Amino acid sequence: MSRSLSAAPSPETAAHARRMQDSTPMGHRGSPQGIAYGACAASDESSFVTGTELVVDGGCTAV
């Protein structure tokens, strides 16, 4: 069975998304924009940064 990309998510998919969101310490899903802001640390605009590990997990490893 195939669905178009514009189809509404199934109830199982929506329930899974809610469980994932509820289990994230930040309380919300990550967005592409939020991740892109973190990636700015790897741009030329942050030339003084010489090395770091950027963890993008909504706070899961902080608890």
PDB file of N, CA and C in Angstrom:
ATOM      1  N   MET A   1       0.842  -1.173   0.000  1.00  0.00           N
ATOM      2  CA  MET A   1       0.000   0.000   0.000  1.00  0.00           C
ATOM      3  C   MET A   1       0.886   1.234   0.000  1.00  0.00           C
ATOM      4  N   SER A   2       0.644   2.121  -0.917  1.00  0.00           N
ATOM      5  CA  SER A   2       1.425   3.355  -0.931  1.00  0.00           C
ATOM      6  C   SER A   2       0.499   4.529  -0.692  1.00  0.00           C
ATOM      7  N   ARG A   3       1.048   5.554  -0.064  1.00  0.00           N
ATOM      8  CA  ARG A   3       0.290   6.775   0.212  1.00  0.00           C
ATOM      9  C   ARG A   3       1.027   7.943  -0.392  1.00  0.00           C
ATOM     10  N   SER A   4       0.283   8.937  -0.753  1.00  0.00           N
ATOM     11  CA  SER A   4       0.937  10.145  -1.255  1.00  0.00           C
ATOM     12  C   SER A   4       1.541  10.898  -0.067  1.00  0.00           C
ATOM     13  N   LEU A   5       2.476  11.757  -0.353  1.00  0.00           N
ATOM     14  CA  LEU A   5       3.123  12.521   0.699  1.00  0.00           C
ATOM     15  C   LEU A   5       2.170  13.508   1.371  1.00  0.00           C
ATOM     16  N   SER A   6       1.085  13.842   0.692  1.00  0.00           N
ATOM     17  CA  SER A   6       0.148  14.798   1.270  1.00  0.00           C
ATOM     18  C   SER A   6      -0.927  14.120   2.120  1.00  0.00           C
ATOM     19  N   ALA A   7      -0.892  12.800   2.203  1.00  0.00           N
ATOM     20  CA  ALA A   7      -1.898  12.084   2.985  1.00  0.00           C
ATOM     21  C   ALA A   7      -1.706  12.358   4.472  1.00  0.00           C
ATOM     22  N   ALA A   8      -2.804  12.360   5.197  1.00  0.00           N
ATOM     23  CA  ALA A   8      -2.733  12.560   6.650  1.00  0.00           C
ATOM     24  C   ALA A   8      -2.046  11.362   7.283  1.00  0.00           C
ATOM     25  N   PRO A   9      -1.278  11.579   8.362  1.00  0.00           N
ATOM     26  CA  PRO A   9      -0.607  10.448   9.011  1.00  0.00           C
ATOM     27  C   PRO A   9      -1.625   9.493   9.617  1.00  0.00           C
ATOM     28  N   SER A  10      -1.268   8.242   9.652  1.00  0.00           N
ATOM     29  CA  SER A  10      -2.154   7.245  10.244  1.00  0.00           C
ATOM     30  C   SER A  10      -2.231   7.483  11.752  1.00  0.00           C
ATOM     31  N   PRO A  11      -3.280   6.969  12.404  1.00  0.00           N
ATOM     32  CA  PRO A  11      -3.365   7.117  13.869  1.00  0.00           C
ATOM     33  C   PRO A  11      -2.160   6.529  14.585  1.00  0.00           C
ATOM     34  N   GLU A  12      -1.601   5.430  14.056  1.00  0.00           N
ATOM     35  CA  GLU A  12      -0.422   4.825  14.672  1.00  0.00           C
ATOM     36  C   GLU A  12       0.778   5.753  14.571  1.00  0.00           C
ATOM     37  N   THR A  13       0.940   6.391  13.428  1.00  0.00           N
ATOM     38  CA  THR A  13       2.055   7.316  13.234  1.00  0.00           C
ATOM     39  C   THR A  13       1.898   8.531  14.150  1.00  0.00           C
ATOM     40  N   ALA A  14       0.687   9.053  14.244  1.00  0.00           N
ATOM     41  CA  ALA A  14       0.438  10.206  15.107  1.00  0.00           C
ATOM     42  C   ALA A  14       0.675   9.843  16.574  1.00  0.00           C
ATOM     43  N   ALA A  15       0.260   8.654  16.985  1.00  0.00           N
ATOM     44  CA  ALA A  15       0.470   8.216  18.373  1.00  0.00           C
ATOM     45  C   ALA A  15       1.963   8.059  18.653  1.00  0.00           C
ATOM     46  N   HIS A  16       2.699   7.505  17.699  1.00  0.00           N
ATOM     47  CA  HIS A  16       4.146   7.348  17.860  1.00  0.00           C
ATOM     48  C   HIS A  16       4.813   8.724  17.990  1.00  0.00           C
ATOM     49  N   ALA A  17       4.400   9.677  17.169  1.00  0.00           N
ATOM     50  CA  ALA A  17       4.976  11.023  17.236  1.00  0.00           C
ATOM     51  C   ALA A  17       4.700  11.653  18.598  1.00  0.00           C
ATOM     52  N   ARG A  18       3.500  11.457  19.140  1.00  0.00           N
ATOM     53  CA  ARG A  18       3.184  12.001  20.470  1.00  0.00           C
ATOM     54  C   ARG A  18       4.040  11.343  21.547  1.00  0.00           C
ATOM     55  N   ARG A  19       4.248  10.028  21.460  1.00  0.00           N
ATOM     56  CA  ARG A  19       5.093   9.332  22.444  1.00  0.00           C
ATOM     57  C   ARG A  19       6.524   9.842  22.378  1.00  0.00           C
ATOM     58  N   MET A  20       7.034  10.030  21.181  1.00  0.00           N
ATOM     59  CA  MET A  20       8.402  10.531  21.025  1.00  0.00           C
ATOM     60  C   MET A  20       8.507  11.953  21.592  1.00  0.00           C
ATOM     61  N   GLN A  21       7.526  12.787  21.312  1.00  0.00           N
ATOM     62  CA  GLN A  21       7.541  14.157  21.822  1.00  0.00           C
ATOM     63  C   GLN A  21       7.445  14.159  23.335  1.00  0.00           C
ATOM     64  N   ASP A  22       6.592  13.331  23.898  1.00  0.00           N
ATOM     65  CA  ASP A  22       6.422  13.288  25.351  1.00  0.00           C
ATOM     66  C   ASP A  22       7.658  12.759  26.058  1.00  0.00           C
ATOM     67  N   SER A  23       8.464  11.958  25.365  1.00  0.00           N
ATOM     68  CA  SER A  23       9.649  11.386  26.001  1.00  0.00           C
ATOM     69  C   SER A  23      10.886  12.265  25.834  1.00  0.00           C
ATOM     70  N   THR A  24      10.764  13.368  25.123  1.00  0.00           N
ATOM     71  CA  THR A  24      11.884  14.277  24.910  1.00  0.00           C
ATOM     72  C   THR A  24      11.898  15.330  26.013  1.00  0.00           C
ATOM     73  N   PRO A  25      13.009  15.492  26.736  1.00  0.00           N
ATOM     74  CA  PRO A  25      13.067  16.474  27.820  1.00  0.00           C
ATOM     75  C   PRO A  25      12.691  17.894  27.385  1.00  0.00           C
ATOM     76  N   MET A  26      12.979  18.267  26.164  1.00  0.00           N
ATOM     77  CA  MET A  26      12.637  19.610  25.693  1.00  0.00           C
ATOM     78  C   MET A  26      11.135  19.770  25.500  1.00  0.00           C
ATOM     79  N   GLY A  27      10.410  18.661  25.380  1.00  0.00           N
ATOM     80  CA  GLY A  27       8.959  18.709  25.268  1.00  0.00           C
ATOM     81  C   GLY A  27       8.425  19.035  23.888  1.00  0.00           C
ATOM     82  N   HIS A  28       9.282  19.027  22.892  1.00  0.00           N
ATOM     83  CA  HIS A  28       8.816  19.263  21.521  1.00  0.00           C
ATOM     84  C   HIS A  28       9.755  18.577  20.552  1.00  0.00           C
ATOM     85  N   ARG A  29       9.270  18.387  19.343  1.00  0.00           N
ATOM     86  CA  ARG A  29      10.091  17.767  18.310  1.00  0.00           C
ATOM     87  C   ARG A  29      11.068  18.789  17.756  1.00  0.00           C
ATOM     88  N   GLY A  30      12.192  18.319  17.328  1.00  0.00           N
ATOM     89  CA  GLY A  30      13.166  19.202  16.700  1.00  0.00           C
ATOM     90  C   GLY A  30      12.692  19.632  15.325  1.00  0.00           C
ATOM     91  N   SER A  31      13.068  20.811  14.933  1.00  0.00           N
ATOM     92  CA  SER A  31      12.702  21.308  13.605  1.00  0.00           C
ATOM     93  C   SER A  31      13.967  21.452  12.764  1.00  0.00           C
ATOM     94  N   PRO A  32      13.823  21.387  11.465  1.00  0.00           N
ATOM     95  CA  PRO A  32      14.990  21.619  10.615  1.00  0.00           C
ATOM     96  C   PRO A  32      15.639  22.979  10.892  1.00  0.00           C
ATOM     97  N   GLN A  33      14.812  23.981  11.173  1.00  0.00           N
ATOM     98  CA  GLN A  33      15.360  25.315  11.458  1.00  0.00           C
ATOM     99  C   GLN A  33      16.167  25.302  12.750  1.00  0.00           C
ATOM    100  N   GLY A  34      15.669  24.624  13.774  1.00  0.00           N
ATOM    101  CA  GLY A  34      16.401  24.557  15.038  1.00  0.00           C
ATOM    102  C   GLY A  34      17.734  23.857  14.892  1.00  0.00           C
ATOM    103  N   ILE A  35      17.766  22.817  14.084  1.00  0.00           N
ATOM    104  CA  ILE A  35      19.027  22.099  13.841  1.00  0.00           C
ATOM    105  C   ILE A  35      19.962  22.966  13.007  1.00  0.00           C
ATOM    106  N   ALA A  36      19.415  23.703  12.062  1.00  0.00           N
ATOM    107  CA  ALA A  36      20.243  24.584  11.221  1.00  0.00           C
ATOM    108  C   ALA A  36      20.914  25.666  12.056  1.00  0.00           C
ATOM    109  N   TYR A  37      20.208  26.197  13.057  1.00  0.00           N
ATOM    110  CA  TYR A  37      20.827  27.201  13.932  1.00  0.00           C
ATOM    111  C   TYR A  37      22.031  26.604  14.650  1.00  0.00           C
ATOM    112  N   GLY A  38      21.925  25.364  15.080  1.00  0.00           N
ATOM    113  CA  GLY A  38      23.065  24.708  15.715  1.00  0.00           C
ATOM    114  C   GLY A  38      24.208  24.501  14.741  1.00  0.00           C
ATOM    115  N   ALA A  39      23.871  24.222  13.489  1.00  0.00           N
ATOM    116  CA  ALA A  39      24.905  24.002  12.478  1.00  0.00           C
ATOM    117  C   ALA A  39      25.667  25.278  12.163  1.00  0.00           C
ATOM    118  N   CYS A  40      25.126  26.428  12.535  1.00  0.00           N
ATOM    119  CA  CYS A  40      25.849  27.688  12.304  1.00  0.00           C
ATOM    120  C   CYS A  40      27.172  27.691  13.051  1.00  0.00           C
ATOM    121  N   ALA A  41      27.289  26.855  14.076  1.00  0.00           N
ATOM    122  CA  ALA A  41      28.553  26.755  14.797  1.00  0.00           C
ATOM    123  C   ALA A  41      29.655  26.203  13.898  1.00  0.00           C
ATOM    124  N   ALA A  42      29.270  25.572  12.806  1.00  0.00           N
ATOM    125  CA  ALA A  42      30.256  25.022  11.885  1.00  0.00           C
ATOM    126  C   ALA A  42      30.509  25.945  10.699  1.00  0.00           C
ATOM    127  N   SER A  43      29.981  27.139  10.742  1.00  0.00           N
ATOM    128  CA  SER A  43      30.134  28.057   9.624  1.00  0.00           C
ATOM    129  C   SER A  43      31.340  28.972   9.823  1.00  0.00           C
ATOM    130  N   ASP A  44      31.662  29.719   8.800  1.00  0.00           N
ATOM    131  CA  ASP A  44      32.769  30.672   8.878  1.00  0.00           C
ATOM    132  C   ASP A  44      32.495  31.776   9.887  1.00  0.00           C
ATOM    133  N   GLU A  45      31.221  32.014  10.207  1.00  0.00           N
ATOM    134  CA  GLU A  45      30.874  33.057  11.157  1.00  0.00           C
ATOM    135  C   GLU A  45      31.316  32.719  12.579  1.00  0.00           C
ATOM    136  N   SER A  46      31.625  31.486  12.836  1.00  0.00           N
ATOM    137  CA  SER A  46      32.109  31.094  14.163  1.00  0.00           C
ATOM    138  C   SER A  46      33.548  30.595  14.046  1.00  0.00           C
ATOM    139  N   SER A  47      34.374  31.386  13.429  1.00  0.00           N
ATOM    140  CA  SER A  47      35.740  30.961  13.118  1.00  0.00           C
ATOM    141  C   SER A  47      36.607  30.748  14.353  1.00  0.00           C
ATOM    142  N   PHE A  48      36.191  31.238  15.518  1.00  0.00           N
ATOM    143  CA  PHE A  48      36.984  31.058  16.725  1.00  0.00           C
ATOM    144  C   PHE A  48      36.738  29.698  17.374  1.00  0.00           C
ATOM    145  N   VAL A  49      35.693  28.989  16.946  1.00  0.00           N
ATOM    146  CA  VAL A  49      35.405  27.654  17.468  1.00  0.00           C
ATOM    147  C   VAL A  49      36.377  26.683  16.811  1.00  0.00           C
ATOM    148  N   THR A  50      37.153  25.989  17.632  1.00  0.00           N
ATOM    149  CA  THR A  50      38.164  25.093  17.070  1.00  0.00           C
ATOM    150  C   THR A  50      37.804  23.623  17.184  1.00  0.00           C
ATOM    151  N   GLY A  51      36.787  23.307  17.916  1.00  0.00           N
ATOM    152  CA  GLY A  51      36.378  21.912  18.017  1.00  0.00           C
ATOM    153  C   GLY A  51      35.331  21.728  19.090  1.00  0.00           C
ATOM    154  N   THR A  52      34.290  21.073  18.740  1.00  0.00           N
ATOM    155  CA  THR A  52      33.226  20.799  19.695  1.00  0.00           C
ATOM    156  C   THR A  52      32.385  19.653  19.176  1.00  0.00           C
ATOM    157  N   GLU A  53      31.650  19.050  20.072  1.00  0.00           N
ATOM    158  CA  GLU A  53      30.703  18.007  19.690  1.00  0.00           C
ATOM    159  C   GLU A  53      29.310  18.574  19.901  1.00  0.00           C
ATOM    160  N   LEU A  54      28.537  18.620  18.857  1.00  0.00           N
ATOM    161  CA  LEU A  54      27.192  19.172  18.921  1.00  0.00           C
ATOM    162  C   LEU A  54      26.202  18.019  19.012  1.00  0.00           C
ATOM    163  N   VAL A  55      25.565  17.894  20.153  1.00  0.00           N
ATOM    164  CA  VAL A  55      24.581  16.830  20.368  1.00  0.00           C
ATOM    165  C   VAL A  55      23.204  17.393  20.081  1.00  0.00           C
ATOM    166  N   VAL A  56      22.527  16.794  19.116  1.00  0.00           N
ATOM    167  CA  VAL A  56      21.189  17.241  18.729  1.00  0.00           C
ATOM    168  C   VAL A  56      20.224  16.119  19.074  1.00  0.00           C
ATOM    169  N   ASP A  57      19.753  16.134  20.337  1.00  0.00           N
ATOM    170  CA  ASP A  57      18.869  15.049  20.792  1.00  0.00           C
ATOM    171  C   ASP A  57      17.756  15.524  21.696  1.00  0.00           C
ATOM    172  N   GLY A  58      17.487  16.812  21.716  1.00  0.00           N
ATOM    173  CA  GLY A  58      16.399  17.341  22.521  1.00  0.00           C
ATOM    174  C   GLY A  58      16.604  17.212  24.015  1.00  0.00           C
ATOM    175  N   GLY A  59      17.823  17.019  24.446  1.00  0.00           N
ATOM    176  CA  GLY A  59      18.135  16.933  25.860  1.00  0.00           C
ATOM    177  C   GLY A  59      18.155  15.525  26.414  1.00  0.00           C
ATOM    178  N   CYS A  60      18.002  14.520  25.572  1.00  0.00           N
ATOM    179  CA  CYS A  60      17.935  13.138  26.050  1.00  0.00           C
ATOM    180  C   CYS A  60      19.202  12.681  26.760  1.00  0.00           C
ATOM    181  N   THR A  61      20.366  13.127  26.324  1.00  0.00           N
ATOM    182  CA  THR A  61      21.602  12.693  26.988  1.00  0.00           C
ATOM    183  C   THR A  61      21.927  13.545  28.204  1.00  0.00           C
ATOM    184  N   ALA A  62      21.169  14.615  28.439  1.00  0.00           N
ATOM    185  CA  ALA A  62      21.428  15.488  29.574  1.00  0.00           C
ATOM    186  C   ALA A  62      20.731  15.017  30.842  1.00  0.00           C
ATOM    187  N   VAL A  63      19.828  14.067  30.707  1.00  0.00           N
ATOM    188  CA  VAL A  63      19.080  13.603  31.889  1.00  0.00           C
ATOM    189  C   VAL A  63      19.678  12.331  32.454  1.00  0.00           C
TER     190      VAL A  63
END
